[in-house]
mmCIF file of C-alpha atoms in Angstrom:
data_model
loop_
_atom_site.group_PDB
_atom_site.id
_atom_site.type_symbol
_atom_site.label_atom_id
_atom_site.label_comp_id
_atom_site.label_asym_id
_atom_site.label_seq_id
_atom_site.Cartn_x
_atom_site.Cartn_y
_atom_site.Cartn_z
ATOM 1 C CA UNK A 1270 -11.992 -18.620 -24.476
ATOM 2 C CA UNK A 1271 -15.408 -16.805 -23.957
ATOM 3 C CA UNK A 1272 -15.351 -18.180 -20.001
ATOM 4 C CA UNK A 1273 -11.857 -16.933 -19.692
ATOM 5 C CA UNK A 1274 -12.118 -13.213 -21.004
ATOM 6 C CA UNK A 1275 -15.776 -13.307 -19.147
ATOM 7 C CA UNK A 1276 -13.595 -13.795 -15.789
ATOM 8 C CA UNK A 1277 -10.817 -11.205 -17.020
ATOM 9 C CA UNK A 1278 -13.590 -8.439 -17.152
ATOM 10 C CA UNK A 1279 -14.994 -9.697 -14.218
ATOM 11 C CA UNK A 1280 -11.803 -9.673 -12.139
ATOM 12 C CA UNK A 1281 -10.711 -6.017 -13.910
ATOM 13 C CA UNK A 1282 -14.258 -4.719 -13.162
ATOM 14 C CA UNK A 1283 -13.928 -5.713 -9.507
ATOM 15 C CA UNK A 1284 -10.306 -4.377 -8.895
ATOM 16 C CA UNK A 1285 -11.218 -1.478 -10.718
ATOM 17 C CA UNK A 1286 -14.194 -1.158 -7.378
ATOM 18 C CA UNK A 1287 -11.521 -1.943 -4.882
ATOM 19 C CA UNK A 1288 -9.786 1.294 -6.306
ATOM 20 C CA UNK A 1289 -12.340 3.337 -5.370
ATOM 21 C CA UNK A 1290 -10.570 5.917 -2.763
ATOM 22 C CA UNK A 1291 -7.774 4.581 -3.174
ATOM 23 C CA UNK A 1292 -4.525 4.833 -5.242
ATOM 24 C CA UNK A 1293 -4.318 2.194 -8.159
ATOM 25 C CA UNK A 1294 -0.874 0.980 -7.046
ATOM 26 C CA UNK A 1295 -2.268 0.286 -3.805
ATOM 27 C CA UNK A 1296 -4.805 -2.200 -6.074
ATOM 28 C CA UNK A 1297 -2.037 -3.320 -8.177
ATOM 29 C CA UNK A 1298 -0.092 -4.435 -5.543
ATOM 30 C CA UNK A 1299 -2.719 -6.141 -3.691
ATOM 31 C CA UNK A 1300 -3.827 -8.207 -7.155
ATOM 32 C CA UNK A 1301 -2.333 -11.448 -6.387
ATOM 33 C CA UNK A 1302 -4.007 -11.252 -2.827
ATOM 34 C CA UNK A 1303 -7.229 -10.821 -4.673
ATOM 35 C CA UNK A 1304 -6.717 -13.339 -7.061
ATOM 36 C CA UNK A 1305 -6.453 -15.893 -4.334
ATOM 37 C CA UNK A 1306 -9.004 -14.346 -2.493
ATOM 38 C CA UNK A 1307 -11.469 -15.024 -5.071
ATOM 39 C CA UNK A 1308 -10.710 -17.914 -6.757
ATOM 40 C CA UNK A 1309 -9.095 -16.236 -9.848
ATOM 41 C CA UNK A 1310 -12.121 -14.320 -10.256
ATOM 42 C CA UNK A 1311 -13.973 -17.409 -11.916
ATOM 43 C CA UNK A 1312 -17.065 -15.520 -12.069
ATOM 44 C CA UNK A 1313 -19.090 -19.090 -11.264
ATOM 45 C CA UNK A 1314 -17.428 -19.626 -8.286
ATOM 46 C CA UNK A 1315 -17.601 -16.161 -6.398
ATOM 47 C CA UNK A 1316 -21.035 -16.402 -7.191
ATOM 48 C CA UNK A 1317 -21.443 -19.089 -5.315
ATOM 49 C CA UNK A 1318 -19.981 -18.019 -2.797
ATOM 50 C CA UNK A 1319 -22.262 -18.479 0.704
ATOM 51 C CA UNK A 1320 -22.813 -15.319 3.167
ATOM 52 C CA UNK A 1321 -19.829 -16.559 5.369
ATOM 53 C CA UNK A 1322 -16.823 -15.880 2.785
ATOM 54 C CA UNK A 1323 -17.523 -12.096 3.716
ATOM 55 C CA UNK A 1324 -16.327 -12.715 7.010
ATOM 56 C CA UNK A 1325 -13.631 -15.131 6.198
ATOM 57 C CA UNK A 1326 -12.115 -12.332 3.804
ATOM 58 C CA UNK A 1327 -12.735 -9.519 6.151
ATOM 59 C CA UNK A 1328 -10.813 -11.614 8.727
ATOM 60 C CA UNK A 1329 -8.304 -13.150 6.950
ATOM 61 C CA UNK A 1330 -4.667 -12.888 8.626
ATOM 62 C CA UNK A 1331 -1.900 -10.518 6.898
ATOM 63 C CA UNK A 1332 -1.332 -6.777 6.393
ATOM 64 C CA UNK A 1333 -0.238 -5.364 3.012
ATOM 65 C CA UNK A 1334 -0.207 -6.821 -0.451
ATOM 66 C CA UNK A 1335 -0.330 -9.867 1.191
ATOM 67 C CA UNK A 1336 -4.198 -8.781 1.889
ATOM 68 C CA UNK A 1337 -7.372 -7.407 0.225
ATOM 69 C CA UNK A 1338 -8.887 -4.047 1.179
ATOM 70 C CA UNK A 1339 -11.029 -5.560 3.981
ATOM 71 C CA UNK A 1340 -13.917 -3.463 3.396
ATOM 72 C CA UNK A 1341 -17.495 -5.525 3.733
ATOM 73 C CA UNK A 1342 -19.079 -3.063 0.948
ATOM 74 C CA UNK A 1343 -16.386 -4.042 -1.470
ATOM 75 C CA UNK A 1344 -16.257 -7.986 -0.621
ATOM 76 C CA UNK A 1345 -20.236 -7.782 -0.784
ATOM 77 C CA UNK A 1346 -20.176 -5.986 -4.231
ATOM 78 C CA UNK A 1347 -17.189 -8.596 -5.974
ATOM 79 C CA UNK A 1348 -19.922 -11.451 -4.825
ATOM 80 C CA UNK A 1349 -23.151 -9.670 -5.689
ATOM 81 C CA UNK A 1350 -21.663 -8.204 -9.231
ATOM 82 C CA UNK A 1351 -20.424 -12.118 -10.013
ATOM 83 C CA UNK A 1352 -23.930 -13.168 -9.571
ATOM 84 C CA UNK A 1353 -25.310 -10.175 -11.739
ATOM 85 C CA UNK A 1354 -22.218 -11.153 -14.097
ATOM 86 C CA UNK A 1355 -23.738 -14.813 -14.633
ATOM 87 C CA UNK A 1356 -27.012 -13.280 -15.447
ATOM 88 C CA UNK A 1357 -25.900 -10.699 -18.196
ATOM 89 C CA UNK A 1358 -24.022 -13.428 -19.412
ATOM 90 C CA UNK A 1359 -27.500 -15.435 -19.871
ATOM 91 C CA UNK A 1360 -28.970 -12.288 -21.572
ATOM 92 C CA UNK A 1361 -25.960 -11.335 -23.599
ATOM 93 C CA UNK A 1362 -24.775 -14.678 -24.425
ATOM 94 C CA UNK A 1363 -21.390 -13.708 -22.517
ATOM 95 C CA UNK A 1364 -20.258 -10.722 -19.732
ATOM 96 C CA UNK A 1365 -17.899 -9.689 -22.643
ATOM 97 C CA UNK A 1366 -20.416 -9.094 -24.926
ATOM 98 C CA UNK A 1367 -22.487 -7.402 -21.976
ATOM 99 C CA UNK A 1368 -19.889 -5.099 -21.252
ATOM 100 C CA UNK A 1369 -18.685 -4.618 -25.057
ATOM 101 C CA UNK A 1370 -22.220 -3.713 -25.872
ATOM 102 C CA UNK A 1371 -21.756 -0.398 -24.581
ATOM 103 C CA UNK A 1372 -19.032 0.495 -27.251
ATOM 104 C CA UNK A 1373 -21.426 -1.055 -29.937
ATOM 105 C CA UNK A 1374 -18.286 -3.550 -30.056
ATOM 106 C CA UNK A 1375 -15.154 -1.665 -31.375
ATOM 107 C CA UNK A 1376 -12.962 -0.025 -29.282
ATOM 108 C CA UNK A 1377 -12.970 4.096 -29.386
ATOM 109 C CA UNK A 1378 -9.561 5.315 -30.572
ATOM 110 C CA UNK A 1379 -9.467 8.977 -29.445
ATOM 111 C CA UNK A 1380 -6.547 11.365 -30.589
ATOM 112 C CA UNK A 1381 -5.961 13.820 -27.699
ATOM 113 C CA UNK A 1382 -4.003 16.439 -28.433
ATOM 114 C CA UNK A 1383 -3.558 17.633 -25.085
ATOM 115 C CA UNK A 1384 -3.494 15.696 -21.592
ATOM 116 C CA UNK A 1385 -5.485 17.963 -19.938
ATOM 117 C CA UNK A 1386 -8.438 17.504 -22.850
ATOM 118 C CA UNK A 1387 -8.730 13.426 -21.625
ATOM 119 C CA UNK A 1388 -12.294 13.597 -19.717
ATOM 120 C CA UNK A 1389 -12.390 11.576 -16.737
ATOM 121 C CA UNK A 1390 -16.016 10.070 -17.611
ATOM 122 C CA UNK A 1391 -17.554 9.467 -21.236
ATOM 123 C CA UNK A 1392 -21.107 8.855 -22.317
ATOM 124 C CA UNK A 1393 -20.677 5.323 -22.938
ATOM 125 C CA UNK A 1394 -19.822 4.717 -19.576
ATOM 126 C CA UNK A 1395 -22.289 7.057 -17.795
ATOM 127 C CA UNK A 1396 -24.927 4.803 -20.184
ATOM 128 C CA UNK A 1397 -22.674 1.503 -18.746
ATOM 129 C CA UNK A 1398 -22.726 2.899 -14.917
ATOM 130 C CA UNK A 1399 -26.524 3.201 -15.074
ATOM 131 C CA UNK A 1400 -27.052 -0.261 -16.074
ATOM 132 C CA UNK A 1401 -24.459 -1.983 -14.410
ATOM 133 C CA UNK A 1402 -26.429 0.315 -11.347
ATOM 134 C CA UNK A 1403 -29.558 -0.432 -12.873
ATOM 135 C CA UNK A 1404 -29.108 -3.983 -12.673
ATOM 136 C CA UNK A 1405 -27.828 -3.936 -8.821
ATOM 137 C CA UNK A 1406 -23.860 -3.813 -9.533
ATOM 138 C CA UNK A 1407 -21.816 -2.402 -6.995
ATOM 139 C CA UNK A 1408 -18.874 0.173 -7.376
ATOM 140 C CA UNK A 1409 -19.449 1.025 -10.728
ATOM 141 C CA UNK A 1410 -19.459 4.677 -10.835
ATOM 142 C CA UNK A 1411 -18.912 6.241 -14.000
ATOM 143 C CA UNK A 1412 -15.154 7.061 -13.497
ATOM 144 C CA UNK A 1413 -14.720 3.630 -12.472
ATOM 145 C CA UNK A 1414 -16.400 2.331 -15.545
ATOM 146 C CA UNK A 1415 -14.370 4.630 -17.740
ATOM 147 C CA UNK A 1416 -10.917 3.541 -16.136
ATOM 148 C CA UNK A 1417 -12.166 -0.323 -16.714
ATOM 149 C CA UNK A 1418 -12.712 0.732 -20.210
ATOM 150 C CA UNK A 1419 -9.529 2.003 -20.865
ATOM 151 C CA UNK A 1420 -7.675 -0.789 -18.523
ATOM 152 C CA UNK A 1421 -9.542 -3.597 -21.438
ATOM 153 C CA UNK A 1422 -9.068 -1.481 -24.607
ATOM 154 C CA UNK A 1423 -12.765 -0.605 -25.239
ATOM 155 C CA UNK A 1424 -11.437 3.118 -24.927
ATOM 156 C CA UNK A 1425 -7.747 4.267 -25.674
#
């Protein structure tokens, strides 16, 4: 089970990065073109991955959801941030506890009154951008880590 939600974070943080300037449907309809793309987003095996995948992906044949975003930043990052995933995982004893670690591991139930009160960025995941950055992750801004919080329930 640990391995498994490890890889769910892991594939949520990377779509979550392929959002970036983009719409979230456009993501969301792409998501079983990334899933293929990258093995299920088994965090071992994109690490593995050798230099060459980036240009497989980037030319791989199709248009639309059938596709990725063929952008060589964002392919880099999903490799690169699987690698850095493995070694949190080492330190933290799993990426879920990594990641969880930031909300001292309980989800924050906030009562908004009013839609336009939601922020679009929180402390917890300016602190989690700046390690995640810290650490050499790609595409983790702190809006992006605040919508991957609230996509895995660490933030409501």
């Amino acid at each position: 089970p640990g391995r498994s939600r490890d890889n769910k974070l892991f594939e949520m943080l990377s779509l979550e990065g392929a959002q970036a300037g983009l719409s979230w449907d456009t993501i969301l309809r792409k998501r079983e073109a990334y899933r293929r793309a990258f093995d299920n987003f088994d965090i071992a095996k994109v690490a593995a991955y050798p230099p060459s995948k980036v240009t497989s992906l980037l030319k791989s044949p199709g248009e639309g959801s059938a596709v990725i975003v063929k952008n060589r930043g964002k392919i880099e990052s999903v490799i690169r941030n699987a690698k850095l995933s493995l070694q949190a995982a080492e330190e933290y004893g799993s990426f879920c506890k990594f990641l969880w670690s930031f909300m001292k591991g309980r989800p924050k139930v906030n009562r908004w009154k009013n839609m336009k009160r939601i922020p679009v960025v929180t402390k917890e995941a300016i602190e989690m951008s700046k390690e995640l950055k810290k650490r050499g992750f790609g595409f983790v801004g702190p809006t992006i880590c605040y919508a991957l919080m609230q996509s895995v329930g660490m933030v409501n």
